[in-house]
CSV table of C-alpha atoms in Angstrom, one decimal:
chain,number,residue,atom,x,y,z
L,67,MET,CA,16.0,-18.8,-6.2
L,68,THR,CA,19.2,-17.9,-7.9
L,69,PHE,CA,20.4,-14.2,-8.1
L,70,GLU,CA,22.5,-13.0,-10.9
L,71,LYS,CA,24.1,-9.5,-11.0
L,72,MET,CA,23.3,-7.7,-14.2
L,73,ALA,CA,25.5,-5.1,-15.8
L,74,ILE,CA,23.9,-2.6,-13.8
L,75,ASP,CA,24.8,-2.0,-10.2
L,76,GLY,CA,22.0,-3.2,-7.8
L,77,CYS,CA,20.0,-4.9,-10.8
L,78,CYS,CA,19.5,-8.6,-10.4
L,79,LEU,CA,17.7,-11.1,-12.7
L,80,ILE,CA,16.0,-13.8,-10.4
L,81,LYS,CA,15.6,-17.4,-11.3
L,82,ARG,CA,12.9,-19.2,-9.5
L,83,ASN,CA,13.0,-23.2,-9.7
L,84,ILE,CA,9.0,-23.5,-10.8
L,85,PRO,CA,8.3,-27.1,-10.3
L,86,TRP,CA,5.7,-28.0,-12.9
L,87,ASP,CA,3.3,-31.4,-13.3
L,88,ASN,CA,0.3,-32.6,-14.6
L,89,ARG,CA,-1.8,-30.1,-12.1
L,90,GLY,CA,0.5,-26.9,-12.9
L,91,CYS,CA,3.0,-25.4,-10.7
L,92,PHE,CA,3.7,-24.0,-7.2
L,93,SER,CA,6.6,-21.6,-6.6
L,94,ARG,CA,7.4,-18.5,-4.3
L,95,LEU,CA,7.6,-15.2,-6.0
L,96,ALA,CA,9.8,-13.8,-3.3
L,97,ASP,CA,11.6,-14.3,-0.3
L,98,VAL,CA,12.5,-11.5,2.2
L,99,GLU,CA,15.5,-13.6,3.8
L,100,GLU,CA,17.0,-14.3,0.1
L,101,PHE,CA,16.8,-11.1,-0.5
L,102,LYS,CA,18.6,-9.8,2.5
L,103,THR,CA,21.1,-13.0,2.0
L,104,ASN,CA,21.9,-11.4,-1.7
L,105,GLY,CA,22.2,-7.7,-0.9
L,106,LEU,CA,18.6,-6.3,-1.6
L,107,ASN,CA,15.9,-4.9,-0.1
L,108,GLY,CA,12.9,-7.4,0.6
L,109,GLU,CA,10.9,-4.8,2.9
L,110,PHE,CA,7.8,-4.5,0.5
L,111,VAL,CA,5.2,-1.8,0.8
L,112,GLN,CA,3.1,-1.8,-2.0
L,113,ILE,CA,2.3,-4.5,-4.8
L,114,SER,CA,0.7,-3.6,-8.1
L,115,PHE,CA,-0.7,-5.5,-11.0
L,116,SER,CA,-0.2,-4.7,-15.1
L,117,LYS,CA,-2.1,-6.6,-17.6
L,118,ASN,CA,-1.6,-5.9,-21.0
L,119,TYR,CA,-3.8,-7.0,-23.6
L,120,ARG,CA,-1.9,-6.8,-26.9
L,121,LYS,CA,1.7,-7.7,-27.9
L,122,GLY,CA,3.8,-4.5,-28.4
L,123,THR,CA,2.3,-2.7,-25.3
L,124,LEU,CA,4.9,-0.5,-23.7
L,125,ARG,CA,5.2,0.8,-20.3
L,126,GLY,CA,7.9,3.1,-19.4
L,127,MET,CA,10.1,4.4,-18.8
L,128,HIS,CA,9.4,5.4,-15.0
L,129,MET,CA,11.2,5.8,-11.6
L,130,GLN,CA,10.3,7.7,-8.5
L,131,ALA,CA,12.6,10.3,-6.8
L,132,GLU,CA,13.5,11.2,-3.5
L,133,PRO,CA,12.2,11.1,-1.0
L,134,SER,CA,10.3,8.5,-2.4
L,135,ALA,CA,12.7,6.9,-4.8
L,136,GLU,CA,12.0,3.1,-4.6
L,137,GLU,CA,13.4,-0.6,-5.3
L,138,LYS,CA,11.3,-2.8,-7.6
L,139,PHE,CA,11.2,-6.2,-8.1
L,140,VAL,CA,8.9,-7.0,-11.1
L,141,CYS,CA,7.9,-11.0,-12.2
L,142,CYS,CA,5.7,-11.7,-15.5
L,143,VAL,CA,3.1,-14.3,-14.4
L,144,GLU,CA,1.3,-14.9,-17.6
L,145,GLY,CA,2.6,-14.1,-21.1
L,146,GLU,CA,5.9,-12.6,-21.8
L,147,VAL,CA,7.9,-9.0,-22.1
L,148,TYR,CA,11.0,-7.9,-22.7
L,149,ASP,CA,11.9,-5.8,-19.4
L,150,VAL,CA,14.4,-2.9,-19.1
L,151,CYS,CA,16.7,-1.6,-16.2
L,152,LEU,CA,17.7,2.0,-17.1
L,153,ASP,CA,20.6,3.8,-15.0
L,154,LEU,CA,19.8,7.1,-14.2
L,155,ARG,CA,22.2,7.6,-11.2
L,156,LYS,CA,24.4,10.1,-12.5
L,157,ASP,CA,27.1,9.3,-10.3
L,158,SER,CA,27.1,5.4,-11.6
L,159,PRO,CA,29.8,4.4,-13.6
L,160,THR,CA,26.8,3.0,-15.9
L,161,TYR,CA,25.2,6.3,-16.0
L,162,LEU,CA,22.6,6.2,-19.1
L,163,ASN,CA,23.1,2.5,-19.7
L,164,TYR,CA,20.6,-0.2,-19.7
L,165,CYS,CA,20.3,-4.2,-19.0
L,166,SER,CA,17.4,-6.2,-20.0
L,167,ALA,CA,16.1,-9.8,-19.7
L,168,VAL,CA,13.2,-11.4,-21.2
L,169,LEU,CA,10.6,-12.4,-18.3
L,170,SER,CA,7.6,-14.9,-19.0
L,171,GLY,CA,5.2,-16.5,-17.0
L,172,GLU,CA,7.1,-20.0,-18.0
L,173,ASN,CA,10.7,-18.8,-17.6
L,174,GLY,CA,9.7,-17.4,-14.0
L,175,GLN,CA,12.6,-14.8,-14.1
L,176,ALA,CA,12.0,-11.5,-12.3
L,177,PHE,CA,13.8,-8.2,-12.3
L,178,TYR,CA,14.8,-6.5,-9.4
L,179,ILE,CA,15.4,-2.6,-10.2
L,180,PRO,CA,17.5,-0.4,-7.6
L,181,LYS,CA,16.6,3.1,-6.7
L,182,GLY,CA,17.9,5.7,-9.2
L,183,CYS,CA,17.1,3.4,-12.3
L,184,ALA,CA,14.1,3.8,-14.5
L,185,HIS,CA,11.9,0.8,-15.4
L,186,GLY,CA,10.2,-0.2,-18.5
L,187,PHE,CA,8.8,-2.8,-21.0
L,188,VAL,CA,7.2,-3.8,-23.8
L,189,SER,CA,4.7,-7.2,-24.2
L,190,LEU,CA,6.2,-9.8,-26.5
L,191,LYS,CA,3.0,-11.8,-26.2
L,192,ASP,CA,-0.9,-10.4,-25.8
L,193,ASN,CA,-2.3,-10.8,-22.2
L,194,SER,CA,0.8,-10.5,-20.5
L,195,GLN,CA,0.6,-9.7,-16.8
L,196,LEU,CA,3.3,-8.7,-14.2
L,197,ILE,CA,3.3,-8.5,-10.6
L,198,TYR,CA,5.4,-5.4,-8.8
L,199,PHE,CA,6.5,-5.0,-5.8
L,200,MET,CA,7.8,-1.5,-4.4
L,201,THR,CA,9.6,-0.4,-1.4
L,202,SER,CA,8.0,2.6,-1.5
L,203,ALA,CA,4.3,3.8,-1.8
L,204,TYR,CA,3.5,5.8,-4.9
L,205,ASP,CA,3.9,9.5,-4.5
L,206,PRO,CA,2.7,11.5,-7.4
L,207,LYS,CA,5.2,14.2,-6.5
L,208,SER,CA,7.8,12.4,-7.0
L,209,GLU,CA,7.0,10.5,-10.3
L,210,ARG,CA,9.4,10.7,-13.3
L,211,GLY,CA,9.5,9.4,-16.4
L,212,TYR,CA,11.6,9.3,-19.4
L,213,LYS,CA,10.8,8.6,-23.0
L,214,TRP,CA,11.2,4.7,-23.8
L,215,ASN,CA,13.3,5.8,-27.7
L,216,ASP,CA,15.4,8.5,-26.3
L,217,PRO,CA,18.5,8.1,-28.4
L,218,ALA,CA,20.8,9.0,-25.1
L,219,PHE,CA,19.7,5.6,-23.9
L,220,SER,CA,20.1,3.7,-27.3
L,221,ILE,CA,18.1,1.0,-26.0
L,222,GLU,CA,17.2,-1.7,-28.5
L,223,TRP,CA,13.5,-3.1,-28.2
L,224,PRO,CA,13.4,-6.0,-29.7
L,225,LEU,CA,9.9,-4.5,-31.3
L,226,HIS,CA,8.3,-1.0,-32.4
L,227,PRO,CA,5.7,-0.5,-29.5
L,228,SER,CA,2.1,-0.4,-31.2
L,229,VAL,CA,0.2,0.7,-27.8
L,230,ILE,CA,1.8,3.5,-25.6
L,231,SER,CA,-0.1,5.7,-23.3
L,232,PRO,CA,-0.3,9.3,-24.0
L,233,LYS,CA,1.6,10.1,-20.8
L,234,ASP,CA,4.2,7.9,-21.7
L,235,ASN,CA,4.3,8.8,-25.2
L,236,ALA,CA,5.0,12.7,-23.6
L,237,TRP,CA,7.9,12.2,-21.4
L,238,PRO,CA,10.7,14.6,-22.2
L,239,LEU,CA,14.0,13.8,-23.4
L,240,ILE,CA,16.6,13.2,-20.7
L,241,GLY,CA,18.5,16.4,-22.5
L,242,ASP,CA,15.2,18.4,-21.6
L,243,LYS,CA,15.6,17.6,-17.9
L,244,ARG,CA,19.1,17.8,-17.0
């Protein structure tokens, strides 16, 4: 595994070495010791799965606030997504900035999202599937969300989402939460 630091402090793009042969492939999704060596928390307490039937499905922008703030390790195991890490740490020099990567089952890349950052993605292919590892359990009282197309973020999505949950479409603009 290689760990590439992104423009948002604490966010990493993790690239796995995936050996393919006539049977398919076998590789590690995560390695706690390699996470520690690279300054990341690998003590995951919850693992979730997301299947997205249609290209253009958007999920985000989600996070949890203290006391249940979480770090996420997100890996696309089938299909392809445009994945976004949005810095919402007011004391950060990259506050309201984002970084992104294309994650796919083929490229084996994953995203590590630090505490204080929101996460979201849009599927670029039908039947895209992701596995999320989280360092904190889901806490409805700590759940936060922000409008995916908030002008304050200026996220350049590669396509206009066609499938969005009513909840994700109803998150407020960040200016309404300050």
